[in-house]
Coordinates of C-alpha atoms and ligand atoms in Angstrom, one line a residue:
X1 CA -72.0 -166.7 235.1
X2 CA -71.0 -163.1 235.5
X3 CA -69.7 -163.1 232.0
X4 CA -73.1 -163.9 230.5
X5 CA -74.5 -160.9 228.7
X6 CA -78.0 -161.5 230.1
X7 CA -79.8 -162.2 233.4
X8 CA -79.1 -165.6 234.9
X9 CA -79.6 -167.5 238.1
X10 CA -79.7 -170.8 240.0
X11 CA -82.3 -172.1 242.4
X12 CA -82.3 -174.9 244.9
X13 CA -84.8 -177.8 245.0
X14 CA -87.3 -175.6 246.9
X15 CA -87.3 -173.0 244.2
X16 CA -85.2 -170.5 246.2
X17 CA -82.5 -168.4 244.5
X18 CA -79.0 -169.5 245.5
X19 CA -77.1 -167.6 242.8
X20 CA -77.9 -164.6 240.6
X21 CA -75.6 -162.5 238.3
X22 CA -75.4 -158.8 238.3
X23 CA -77.5 -158.5 235.0
X24 CA -80.4 -160.0 236.9
X25 CA -79.8 -157.8 240.0
X26 CA -79.6 -154.7 237.8
X27 CA -82.7 -155.5 235.9
X28 CA -84.5 -156.0 239.2
X29 CA -82.8 -153.1 240.8
X30 CA -82.1 -155.2 243.9
X31 CA -79.1 -156.3 246.1
X32 CA -78.0 -159.9 246.1
X33 CA -79.1 -160.1 249.8
X34 CA -82.7 -159.3 248.7
X35 CA -82.7 -162.2 246.3
X36 CA -80.8 -165.1 247.8
X37 CA -83.0 -167.5 249.7
X38 CA -86.1 -166.0 248.1
X39 CA -88.7 -167.5 245.8
X40 CA -89.8 -166.2 242.3
X41 CA -92.8 -164.4 243.7
X42 CA -90.6 -162.3 246.1
X43 CA -88.1 -161.4 243.5
X44 CA -89.9 -161.1 240.1
X45 CA -93.0 -159.2 239.3
X46 CA -96.2 -161.2 239.0
X47 CA -95.9 -162.0 235.3
X48 CA -92.2 -163.0 235.4
X49 CA -92.8 -165.0 238.5
X50 CA -95.5 -167.0 236.8
X51 CA -93.4 -167.7 233.8
X52 CA -90.4 -168.7 235.9
X53 CA -92.5 -171.1 238.1
X54 CA -94.1 -172.7 235.0
X55 CA -90.7 -173.2 233.4
X56 CA -89.3 -174.8 236.6
X57 CA -92.3 -177.0 236.9
X58 CA -91.8 -178.1 233.3
X59 CA -88.2 -178.9 234.1
X60 CA -89.1 -181.0 237.1
X61 CA -91.7 -182.8 235.1
X62 CA -89.7 -183.6 232.0
X63 CA -86.1 -183.5 233.3
X64 CA -85.3 -181.4 230.2
X65 CA -84.6 -177.8 229.2
X66 CA -87.8 -175.7 229.1
X67 CA -87.8 -172.7 226.7
X68 CA -90.4 -170.0 226.3
X69 CA -90.4 -166.9 224.1
X70 CA -92.7 -164.0 225.0
X71 CA -93.1 -160.3 224.4
X72 CA -93.3 -157.5 226.9
X73 CA -93.1 -153.8 226.5
X74 CA -92.2 -154.1 222.8
X75 CA -89.3 -156.4 223.5
X76 CA -89.1 -160.1 222.8
X77 CA -87.6 -162.3 225.5
X78 CA -86.4 -165.9 225.5
X79 CA -86.7 -167.4 228.9
X80 CA -84.9 -170.7 229.5
X81 CA -85.0 -173.0 232.6
X82 CA -82.8 -176.1 232.8
X83 CA -82.2 -178.9 235.3
X84 CA -79.1 -179.1 237.6
X85 CA -78.3 -182.6 238.4
X86 CA -76.4 -184.1 241.5
X87 CA -73.8 -186.8 241.2
X88 CA -76.5 -189.5 241.2
X89 CA -78.2 -187.9 238.3
X90 CA -81.1 -186.5 240.3
X91 CA -82.4 -183.0 239.8
X92 CA -81.1 -181.0 242.7
X93 CA -82.2 -177.6 241.5
X94 CA -82.7 -175.5 238.4
X95 CA -80.8 -172.8 236.5
X96 CA -82.4 -170.1 234.3
X97 CA -81.7 -167.2 232.1
X98 CA -83.7 -164.5 230.3
X99 CA -82.4 -163.0 227.1
X100 CA -83.7 -160.0 225.2
X101 CA -83.9 -161.4 221.6
X102 CA -85.7 -158.5 220.1
X103 CA -82.8 -157.5 217.8
X104 CA -82.0 -161.1 216.9
X105 CA -85.6 -161.8 215.8
X106 CA -85.6 -158.6 213.9
X107 CA -82.5 -159.6 212.0
X108 CA -83.8 -163.0 211.2
X109 CA -87.1 -161.5 209.9
X110 CA -85.2 -159.0 207.8
X111 CA -83.0 -161.8 206.4
X112 CA -86.1 -163.8 205.6
X113 CA -87.8 -160.8 204.0
X114 CA -84.7 -160.1 201.9
X115 CA -84.6 -163.7 200.7
X116 CA -88.2 -163.5 199.7
X117 CA -87.7 -160.3 197.8
X118 CA -84.7 -161.8 196.1
X119 CA -86.8 -164.8 195.2
X120 CA -89.6 -162.7 193.8
X121 CA -87.0 -160.7 191.8
X122 CA -85.3 -163.8 190.4
X123 CA -88.6 -165.3 189.4
X124 CA -90.3 -162.2 188.0
X125 CA -87.5 -160.4 186.2
X126 CA -87.9 -161.1 182.5
X127 CA -84.3 -162.4 182.4
X128 CA -82.6 -165.7 182.4
X129 CA -80.7 -165.7 185.7
X130 CA -78.3 -168.2 187.0
X131 CA -75.4 -168.6 189.4
X132 CA -72.5 -171.0 188.7
X133 CA -69.6 -172.0 190.9
X134 CA -65.9 -172.3 190.0
X135 CA -66.5 -175.7 188.4
X136 CA -69.2 -174.1 186.2
X137 CA -71.9 -176.0 187.8
X138 CA -75.3 -174.4 188.4
X139 CA -75.8 -173.3 192.0
X140 CA -79.1 -171.6 191.4
X141 CA -81.3 -170.6 188.5
X142 CA -84.7 -169.0 187.9
X143 CA -87.6 -170.6 186.2
X144 CA -87.0 -168.8 182.9
X145 CA -83.5 -170.2 182.8
X146 CA -85.0 -173.6 183.6
X147 CA -87.0 -173.2 180.5
X148 CA -83.9 -172.5 178.4
X149 CA -82.2 -175.5 179.9
X150 CA -85.4 -177.5 179.3
X151 CA -85.8 -178.8 182.8
X152 CA -89.1 -178.7 184.5
X153 CA -88.0 -177.1 187.8
X154 CA -85.0 -174.9 188.7
X155 CA -84.0 -177.4 191.3
X156 CA -83.3 -180.0 188.6
X157 CA -80.3 -178.0 187.2
X158 CA -78.5 -177.6 190.5
X159 CA -75.0 -179.3 190.5
X160 CA -75.1 -179.9 186.7
X161 CA -73.0 -178.2 184.1
X162 CA -73.7 -176.8 180.7
X163 CA -72.5 -179.8 178.6
X164 CA -75.6 -181.6 180.0
X165 CA -77.9 -179.1 178.5
X166 CA -76.3 -177.6 175.4
X167 CA -74.5 -178.8 172.3
X168 CA -70.7 -179.2 172.6
X169 CA -70.2 -176.0 170.6
X170 CA -72.4 -173.8 172.8
X171 CA -71.2 -175.5 176.1
X172 CA -67.5 -174.9 175.2
X173 CA -68.2 -171.3 174.3
X174 CA -69.8 -170.7 177.7
X175 CA -67.0 -172.4 179.5
X176 CA -64.4 -170.3 177.7
X177 CA -66.3 -167.2 178.7
X178 CA -66.4 -168.3 182.4
X179 CA -62.7 -169.2 182.4
X180 CA -61.9 -165.7 181.1
X181 CA -64.0 -164.1 183.8
X182 CA -62.5 -166.2 186.6
X183 CA -59.0 -165.4 185.4
X184 CA -59.3 -161.7 184.6
X185 CA -62.2 -160.7 186.9
X186 CA -63.6 -158.7 183.9
X187 CA -67.3 -159.0 183.6
X188 CA -69.3 -159.2 180.4
X189 CA -71.8 -156.4 180.0
X190 CA -74.6 -156.0 177.4
X191 CA -73.0 -158.3 174.8
X192 CA -75.6 -159.0 172.1
X193 CA -75.4 -162.3 170.3
X194 CA -77.7 -164.5 168.2
X195 CA -78.2 -167.5 170.4
X196 CA -79.2 -170.7 168.7
X197 CA -78.7 -174.3 169.5
X198 CA -80.5 -177.5 168.7
X199 CA -83.8 -177.6 170.4
X200 CA -83.7 -173.9 171.0
X201 CA -85.4 -171.4 168.6
X202 CA -82.8 -168.9 167.7
X203 CA -83.2 -165.5 169.4
X204 CA -81.1 -162.3 170.0
X205 CA -79.7 -162.5 173.5
X206 CA -78.1 -159.7 175.5
X207 CA -75.5 -161.3 177.9
X208 CA -74.3 -160.1 181.2
X209 CA -71.9 -162.2 183.3
X210 CA -70.6 -160.8 186.6
X211 CA -68.0 -162.4 188.9
X212 CA -68.8 -162.6 192.6
X213 CA -66.0 -162.6 195.1
X214 CA -65.8 -163.9 198.7
X215 CA -64.5 -161.9 201.6
X216 CA -60.9 -162.7 200.6
X217 CA -61.5 -161.3 197.1
X218 CA -61.4 -164.7 195.4
X219 CA -64.0 -165.2 192.6
X220 CA -66.2 -168.0 193.8
X221 CA -69.3 -167.6 191.6
X222 CA -70.5 -166.1 188.4
X223 CA -74.0 -164.6 188.1
X224 CA -75.4 -164.6 184.6
X225 CA -78.2 -162.4 183.5
X226 CA -79.4 -163.0 179.9
X227 CA -82.1 -161.1 178.2
X228 CA -84.1 -161.9 175.1
X229 CA -83.7 -158.7 173.0
X230 CA -85.1 -160.0 169.7
X231 CA -87.9 -157.3 169.7
X232 CA -85.4 -154.6 170.4
X233 CA -83.1 -155.8 167.6
X234 CA -86.0 -156.1 165.3
X235 CA -87.1 -152.5 166.0
X236 CA -83.4 -151.3 165.6
X237 CA -83.2 -153.1 162.3
X238 CA -86.5 -151.6 161.1
X239 CA -85.3 -148.2 162.2
X240 CA -82.1 -148.7 160.3
X241 CA -83.9 -149.8 157.2
X242 CA -86.3 -146.8 157.5
X243 CA -83.3 -144.5 157.8
X244 CA -81.6 -146.1 154.8
X245 CA -84.9 -145.8 152.9
X246 CA -85.2 -142.1 153.9
X247 CA -81.6 -141.5 152.8
X248 CA -82.2 -143.3 149.5
X249 CA -85.4 -141.4 148.9
X250 CA -83.6 -138.2 149.7
X251 CA -81.0 -139.0 147.1
X252 CA -83.7 -139.9 144.6
X253 CA -85.5 -136.7 145.4
X254 CA -82.4 -134.6 144.7
X255 CA -81.8 -136.4 141.4
X256 CA -85.5 -136.1 140.6
X257 CA -85.5 -132.4 141.1
X258 CA -82.4 -132.0 139.0
X259 CA -84.0 -134.1 136.3
X260 CA -87.2 -132.2 136.5
X261 CA -85.5 -128.9 136.2
X262 CA -83.8 -130.3 133.0
X263 CA -87.1 -131.5 131.7
X264 CA -88.8 -128.1 132.2
X265 CA -85.8 -126.2 130.9
X266 CA -85.7 -128.1 127.6
X267 CA -89.1 -127.1 126.3
X268 CA -88.8 -123.7 127.9
X269 CA -85.6 -123.0 126.0
X270 CA -87.4 -124.2 122.8
X271 CA -90.3 -121.8 123.4
X272 CA -88.1 -118.9 124.2
X273 CA -85.6 -119.6 121.5
X274 CA -88.1 -119.9 118.7
X275 CA -90.2 -117.0 120.0
X276 CA -87.1 -114.9 119.7
X277 CA -86.3 -116.1 116.2
X278 CA -89.9 -115.2 115.1
X279 CA -88.9 -111.5 115.7
X280 CA -86.8 -111.6 112.5
X281 CA -88.8 -109.8 109.9
X282 CA -87.1 -111.5 106.9
X283 CA -88.5 -115.0 107.7
X284 CA -90.3 -116.9 105.0
X285 CA -93.8 -118.2 105.7
X286 CA -92.4 -121.8 105.9
X287 CA -89.8 -120.9 108.4
X288 CA -92.3 -119.0 110.5
X289 CA -94.6 -122.1 110.4
X290 CA -91.8 -124.4 111.4
X291 CA -90.8 -122.2 114.3
X292 CA -94.5 -122.1 115.4
X293 CA -94.7 -125.9 115.2
X294 CA -91.6 -126.1 117.5
X295 CA -93.1 -123.7 120.0
X296 CA -96.4 -125.6 119.8
X297 CA -94.7 -128.9 120.5
X298 CA -92.5 -127.6 123.3
X299 CA -95.6 -126.0 124.9
X300 CA -97.5 -129.3 124.9
X301 CA -94.5 -131.0 126.4
X302 CA -94.4 -128.4 129.1
X303 CA -98.1 -128.8 129.8
X304 CA -97.7 -132.5 130.1
X305 CA -95.0 -132.1 132.7
X306 CA -97.1 -129.7 134.6
X307 CA -100.1 -132.0 134.4
X308 CA -97.9 -134.8 135.8
X309 CA -96.7 -132.6 138.7
X310 CA -100.3 -131.6 139.5
X311 CA -101.4 -135.2 139.4
X312 CA -98.6 -136.5 141.6
X313 CA -99.2 -133.8 144.2
X314 CA -102.9 -134.4 144.2
X315 CA -102.3 -138.1 144.6
X316 CA -99.8 -137.5 147.5
X317 CA -102.2 -135.2 149.3
X318 CA -105.1 -137.6 148.7
X319 CA -107.1 -135.0 146.7
X320 CA -107.3 -136.9 143.4
X321 CA -110.8 -138.1 142.8
X322 CA -111.9 -140.8 140.5
X323 CA -115.1 -140.1 138.5
X324 CA -116.5 -143.5 137.4
X325 CA -119.3 -143.6 134.8
X326 CA -120.6 -146.2 132.4
X327 CA -118.4 -146.3 129.4
X328 CA -118.4 -148.2 126.1
X329 CA -115.0 -149.6 126.8
X330 CA -114.3 -150.8 123.2
X331 CA -114.9 -147.3 122.0
X332 CA -112.4 -145.9 124.5
X333 CA -109.9 -148.6 123.4
X334 CA -110.4 -147.7 119.7
X335 CA -109.9 -144.0 120.5
X336 CA -106.6 -144.8 122.2
X337 CA -105.6 -147.0 119.3
X338 CA -106.2 -144.3 116.7
X339 CA -104.5 -141.6 118.8
X340 CA -101.3 -143.7 118.7
X341 CA -101.7 -145.4 115.3
X342 CA -99.9 -142.7 113.3
X343 CA -97.1 -142.2 115.9
X344 CA -96.3 -145.9 115.9
X345 CA -97.0 -147.0 112.3
X346 CA -96.3 -143.4 111.3
X347 CA -95.2 -141.9 108.1
X348 CA -91.7 -141.0 109.4
X349 CA -89.2 -143.3 107.8
X350 CA -87.7 -145.8 110.1
X351 CA -90.8 -146.0 112.3
X352 CA -92.6 -148.6 110.2
X353 CA -90.7 -151.4 111.9
X354 CA -93.1 -151.6 114.8
X355 CA -96.5 -153.4 114.5
X356 CA -99.3 -152.1 116.7
X357 CA -102.3 -154.2 117.7
X358 CA -105.3 -153.9 120.0
X359 CA -106.9 -156.9 121.7
X360 CA -110.5 -156.6 122.9
X361 CA -111.8 -159.7 124.8
X362 CA -115.4 -158.7 124.2
X363 CA -116.5 -158.0 120.7
X364 CA -119.8 -156.1 121.2
X365 CA -119.4 -152.4 120.6
X366 CA -122.0 -151.6 123.4
X367 CA -120.2 -153.6 126.0
X368 CA -120.4 -151.2 128.9
X369 CA -118.2 -151.0 132.1
X370 CA -118.1 -148.5 134.8
X371 CA -114.7 -146.8 134.8
X372 CA -113.1 -143.3 134.9
X373 CA -112.3 -143.3 131.2
X374 CA -110.3 -140.1 131.4
X375 CA -107.9 -141.7 133.9
X376 CA -108.0 -145.0 132.0
X377 CA -106.9 -143.1 128.9
X378 CA -104.2 -141.3 130.9
X379 CA -102.8 -144.7 132.1
X380 CA -102.7 -146.1 128.5
X381 CA -101.1 -142.9 127.2
X382 CA -98.3 -143.3 129.8
X383 CA -97.8 -147.0 129.1
X384 CA -98.1 -146.9 125.3
X385 CA -96.0 -143.7 125.3
X386 CA -93.2 -145.6 127.2
X387 CA -93.5 -148.6 124.9
X388 CA -92.9 -146.3 121.9
X389 CA -90.0 -144.7 123.6
X390 CA -88.3 -148.0 124.4
X391 CA -89.2 -150.1 121.3
X392 CA -87.4 -149.7 118.0
X393 CA -88.7 -152.8 116.2
X394 CA -91.1 -155.7 116.7
X395 CA -94.5 -154.9 118.1
X396 CA -96.5 -153.1 120.7
X397 CA -99.8 -154.7 121.7
X398 CA -102.4 -153.5 124.1
X399 CA -105.9 -154.5 125.1
X400 CA -107.8 -156.2 127.8
X401 CA -109.0 -159.6 129.0
X402 CA -111.9 -160.4 131.3
X403 CA -110.8 -162.5 134.3
X404 CA -113.2 -164.8 136.0
X405 CA -115.9 -162.2 135.3
X406 CA -114.7 -160.3 138.3
X407 CA -112.1 -157.9 136.9
X408 CA -110.7 -156.7 133.7
X409 CA -107.0 -157.1 133.1
X410 CA -105.5 -154.5 130.8
X411 CA -102.1 -154.8 129.3
X412 CA -99.5 -153.0 127.2
X413 CA -96.7 -155.2 125.9
X414 CA -93.7 -154.4 123.8
X415 CA -90.7 -156.0 122.2
X416 CA -88.4 -153.2 123.4
X417 CA -85.2 -153.0 125.4
X418 CA -86.7 -154.4 128.6
X419 CA -86.0 -153.5 132.2
X420 CA -83.4 -155.0 134.5
X421 CA -84.8 -157.1 137.3
X422 CA -83.5 -155.1 140.2
X423 CA -85.1 -152.0 138.7
X424 CA -88.6 -153.5 138.3
X425 CA -89.9 -152.2 141.6
X426 CA -88.0 -149.0 141.5
X427 CA -89.7 -147.7 138.3
X428 CA -93.0 -147.5 140.2
X429 CA -91.3 -145.3 142.8
X430 CA -92.1 -141.6 142.8
X431 CA -88.6 -140.6 141.9
X432 CA -87.6 -143.8 140.2
X433 CA -86.6 -143.0 136.7
X434 CA -84.0 -145.5 135.8
X435 CA -81.6 -145.1 133.0
X436 CA -82.3 -148.2 131.0
X437 CA -79.1 -148.6 129.0
X438 CA -75.9 -146.7 128.8
X439 CA -76.0 -143.9 126.2
X440 CA -79.7 -144.3 125.9
X441 CA -81.8 -141.9 127.8
X442 CA -85.0 -140.7 126.2
X443 CA -86.4 -137.7 128.1
X444 CA -88.9 -138.3 130.9
X445 CA -89.7 -137.2 134.4
X446 CA -90.1 -140.6 135.9
X447 CA -93.6 -139.7 137.1
X448 CA -95.6 -141.6 134.5
X449 CA -95.5 -145.0 136.1
X450 CA -96.0 -143.8 139.7
X451 CA -99.0 -141.8 138.6
X452 CA -100.4 -144.7 136.6
X453 CA -99.9 -147.2 139.5
X454 CA -101.6 -144.8 142.0
X455 CA -104.5 -144.2 139.6
X456 CA -105.0 -147.9 139.2
X457 CA -104.8 -148.4 143.0
X458 CA -107.3 -145.5 143.5
X459 CA -109.7 -147.3 141.1
X460 CA -109.4 -150.5 143.2
X461 CA -106.9 -152.4 141.0
X462 CA -103.2 -153.5 140.9
X463 CA -100.4 -152.7 138.4
X464 CA -97.3 -154.8 137.8
X465 CA -94.7 -155.4 135.1
X466 CA -92.9 -158.4 133.7
X467 CA -89.9 -157.8 131.7
X468 CA -86.7 -159.3 130.2
X469 CA -83.8 -157.3 129.1
X470 CA -83.5 -157.3 125.3
X471 CA -86.9 -159.1 124.9
X472 CA -89.5 -156.6 126.0
X473 CA -91.8 -155.6 128.8
X474 CA -95.5 -156.2 129.6
X475 CA -97.3 -153.9 131.9
X476 CA -100.5 -155.2 133.3
X477 CA -103.2 -153.6 135.5
X478 CA -106.5 -154.8 136.8
X479 CA -109.8 -152.9 137.5
X480 CA -112.9 -154.3 139.1
X481 CA -115.5 -155.3 136.5
X482 CA -118.7 -153.4 136.9
X483 CA -121.0 -153.8 133.9
X484 CA -123.8 -151.2 133.3
X485 CA -126.0 -149.6 130.7
X486 CA -124.4 -146.6 128.9
X487 CA -125.9 -143.2 128.9
X488 CA -125.3 -141.4 125.6
X489 CA -123.9 -137.8 125.9
X490 CA -124.5 -135.4 123.1
X491 CA -121.3 -134.9 121.2
X492 CA -120.2 -131.5 119.9
X493 CA -119.3 -131.5 116.2
X494 CA -116.1 -129.8 115.4
X495 CA -115.5 -128.2 112.0
X496 CA -113.4 -125.6 110.4
X497 CA -115.3 -122.6 109.2
X498 CA -115.9 -118.9 109.6
X499 CA -118.6 -117.5 111.8
X500 CA -121.0 -114.5 111.6
X501 CA -122.1 -113.4 115.0
X502 CA -123.0 -109.8 114.2
X503 CA -125.3 -108.2 116.8
X504 CA -124.2 -110.8 119.4
X505 CA -122.6 -109.8 122.6
X506 CA -120.0 -112.2 124.2
X507 CA -118.8 -111.7 127.7
X508 CA -115.2 -112.8 128.4
X509 CA -114.6 -113.2 132.2
X510 CA -110.8 -113.4 132.4
X511 CA -108.4 -111.7 134.7
X512 CA -105.2 -112.4 132.8
X513 CA -104.4 -110.0 130.0
X514 CA -102.6 -112.4 127.8
X515 CA -105.5 -114.8 127.8
X516 CA -107.9 -112.0 127.2
X517 CA -105.9 -110.8 124.2
X518 CA -105.8 -114.3 122.8
X519 CA -109.5 -114.9 123.1
X520 CA -110.3 -111.4 121.7
X521 CA -108.1 -112.1 118.7
X522 CA -109.9 -115.4 118.1
X523 CA -113.3 -113.8 118.1
X524 CA -112.3 -110.6 116.3
X525 CA -113.5 -111.6 112.8
X526 CA -116.9 -112.8 113.9
X527 CA -118.5 -109.4 114.2
X528 CA -119.7 -109.9 117.7
X529 CA -119.4 -107.3 120.5
X530 CA -116.8 -108.6 122.9
X531 CA -116.9 -107.3 126.5
X532 CA -114.5 -108.2 129.3
X533 CA -114.9 -108.7 133.1
X534 CA -111.7 -109.0 135.2
X535 CA -113.4 -110.4 138.3
X536 CA -116.5 -112.5 139.1
X537 CA -118.2 -109.4 140.6
X538 CA -117.7 -107.5 137.3
X539 CA -119.0 -110.4 135.3
X540 CA -122.2 -110.6 137.3
X541 CA -122.6 -106.8 136.9
X542 CA -122.0 -106.9 133.1
X543 CA -124.6 -109.7 132.7
X544 CA -127.1 -107.4 134.4
X545 CA -126.2 -104.4 132.3
X546 CA -125.3 -105.8 128.8
X547 CA -127.3 -109.1 128.7
X548 CA -124.6 -111.0 126.7
X549 CA -125.7 -114.0 124.5
X550 CA -122.8 -116.2 125.6
X551 CA -120.3 -116.1 128.6
X552 CA -116.8 -117.5 128.6
X553 CA -116.1 -117.8 132.3
X554 CA -112.6 -118.3 133.7
X555 CA -112.8 -120.3 137.0
X556 CA -109.8 -118.7 138.8
X557 CA -110.4 -114.9 139.2
X558 CA -109.8 -112.5 142.0
X559 CA -112.5 -111.2 144.4
X560 CA -115.1 -113.7 143.2
X561 CA -114.2 -116.9 141.3
X562 CA -116.0 -118.2 138.2
X563 CA -118.0 -120.8 140.0
X564 CA -119.4 -118.3 142.5
X565 CA -120.1 -115.9 139.7
X566 CA -121.9 -118.6 137.7
X567 CA -124.1 -119.3 140.8
X568 CA -124.9 -115.6 141.2
X569 CA -125.8 -115.2 137.5
X570 CA -128.0 -118.3 137.6
X571 CA -130.1 -116.7 140.3
X572 CA -131.4 -114.1 137.9
X573 CA -130.6 -115.5 134.5
X574 CA -131.1 -119.3 134.1
X575 CA -130.7 -119.3 130.3
X576 CA -127.5 -117.5 129.2
X577 CA -125.0 -120.2 128.1
X578 CA -122.0 -120.2 130.3
X579 CA -118.8 -122.0 129.1
X580 CA -116.4 -122.5 132.0
X581 CA -112.7 -122.7 131.4
X582 CA -109.7 -123.4 133.5
X583 CA -106.1 -124.2 133.3
X584 CA -105.2 -127.9 133.3
X585 CA -107.7 -130.7 134.0
X586 CA -109.1 -130.5 137.4
X587 CA -111.9 -133.1 137.5
X588 CA -113.3 -131.7 140.7
X589 CA -113.5 -128.2 139.3
X590 CA -115.3 -129.4 136.3
X591 CA -117.9 -131.1 138.4
X592 CA -118.3 -128.1 140.6
X593 CA -118.7 -125.6 137.8
X594 CA -121.3 -127.8 136.1
X595 CA -123.1 -128.0 139.4
X596 CA -123.0 -124.3 139.8
X597 CA -124.9 -124.0 136.4
X598 CA -122.3 -123.9 133.6
X599 CA -123.4 -125.4 130.3
X600 CA -120.0 -126.6 129.3
X601 CA -116.5 -127.0 130.5
X602 CA -113.3 -126.5 128.5
X603 CA -109.6 -126.6 129.6
X604 CA -106.8 -124.3 128.7
X605 CA -104.9 -123.9 126.5
X606 CA -108.1 -123.3 124.6
X607 CA -108.6 -125.1 121.3
X608 CA -109.8 -122.5 118.8
X609 CA -112.0 -124.9 116.8
X610 CA -113.7 -126.3 119.9
X611 CA -114.4 -122.9 121.4
X612 CA -115.7 -121.4 118.2
X613 CA -117.9 -124.4 117.5
X614 CA -119.3 -124.3 121.0
X615 CA -120.1 -120.6 121.0
X616 CA -121.7 -121.0 117.5
X617 CA -123.8 -123.9 118.8
X618 CA -125.1 -121.8 121.7
X619 CA -125.7 -118.7 119.6
X620 CA -127.7 -120.5 117.0
X621 CA -129.9 -122.4 119.6
Ligands
LIG1 P1 -90.5 -141.6 132.3 O1 -90.8 -142.5 131.1 O2 -91.2 -140.2 132.1 O3 -89.1 -141.5 132.6 P2 -92.0 -143.5 133.8 O4 -92.4 -143.5 135.2 O5 -93.0 -143.6 132.8 O6 -91.2 -142.2 133.5 O7 -90.9 -144.6 133.6 C1 -89.9 -144.8 134.5 C2 -88.8 -145.6 133.9 O8 -89.2 -147.0 133.6 C3 -88.3 -145.2 132.5 O9 -87.3 -144.1 132.7 C4 -87.7 -146.4 131.9 O10 -86.4 -146.6 132.4 C5 -88.5 -147.5 132.5 N1 -89.5 -148.0 131.6 C6 -90.9 -147.7 131.6 N2 -91.5 -148.3 130.6 C7 -90.6 -149.1 129.9 C8 -90.7 -150.0 128.8 N3 -91.9 -150.2 128.2 N4 -89.5 -150.5 128.4 C9 -88.4 -150.3 129.0 N5 -88.3 -149.5 130.1 C10 -89.3 -148.9 130.6

């Protein structure tokens, strides 16, 4: 009894103590003499005495052990009373002990809590979790894993092995893995595999398998934690693709720039070279004419390239605006046809091999649709220009068909060299010039098709191509069909003649000396007084002072631009004709300048005939 680590005692049939160990005496702070022969009330305090008496009474009544757990002073005690029998089996007294179980209860509670936490973790982690024993049978799995094993409750998998759930191939693979782990003790960490089996939708799985050892260091279990990483793998693949695309686009950009520089240098060299040759005083008139033609052609080529670059950068920055208006579409198509007719059917020997036809689905000349005819013409110029470049014989056809009365489908088809299938999408790419055939590379910037496609998209349509190498290509694009009445615009007649503008004053607002010299030269023989303003402010000032009969107004000028100057002039002079002029075609600028009060708009390089006819028109009004 002395060895027991808690207070204990024996009592006789009268409920008097006849034995007590030192734990009890210490806790009571009493000698044995003060305890022996005494009842509970004389030994314990009131509360303990009551508990002890009740316990004893219970023992006498039931003949069995009586246990009670109670708390006091923040401690939890277990109080036990038990019967002591004589040789006849009668209760001759009782024994009892009182144990402080505060710590024990705490540990149990902690253990319980830990279990619950683990359970919550197992069930709520987005992983397939399982424990298997040395025989590869499941000891425990979470609900997600139960889903993978296709059992309705985790409990159903306990004691069963993989070959009951997976195909032979998969089960064998898992068994081999487990064997290796058991033998080597090496865990598997973050191994990503594509997991598929019959009845399971394939997914990317990250595997972790970790051996668990007992206290002797022997591996008794394996815990498996599998994770569905399909989303992650998808994102990684997308990133990789994006990186590949960026790299590819970077390469294309480099070769685009190299090509562009070549494209610009060629006409530049032509212009510089022939301009130099012109210096030779001994040239015949024919030679001079020929050199000027070369310079003219190279300049136009250069302007085209610059137009393309401006267009593509406007498209990229979202600044390109579409100006739709009602258009006699058949007239536009006829104009396109005639502008190419000579080039295709042309007089040059060897070019007559290509037939050129136009198909109009509607016959009426006044059939009117709402489109941006300037952009539409630009698209056809690109497509037909390409068709000419890549077709040596056969035919080039273009035109349009109405589709379900909802949209117009335009087309340009040729019997040219065709485009290889893998390049069909690349050619619409910004830097996607493809060399069609070895030793055959007509010049080009590779911008025509991307611009055309973007224009079509901006106008609400689609562009695509069908092509077969050696047979030819057909480029198609759609535009929404909007039919409307056409408004006639007055047309300016262009003729070739000399002009007499004596007593007239013409104001040239132009900051660049070269342009000023060119215009002055153009007007020199007309007899008009020509005055110049270098800024918008000067222009307004000169209109006040000299009251010119016509103004040729450059848009881009320092201090005050042409649009602003036009606005200012209109405040005090609503009548003077103002012809606005700017470099390249900026549709927005055109609109803006007309809104500001210009009567007409021309683009540089100025066409002498048009300018002269316009000025004449206004002077004679
Ligand atoms: P560019 O003609 O200025 O090089 P494009 O964007 O107009 O630029 O054309 C891109 C590429 O598409 C051309 O370099 C050519 O390889 C191919 N291509 C375009 N049109 C045709 C066609 N009608 N037939 C064959 N190849 C074509």
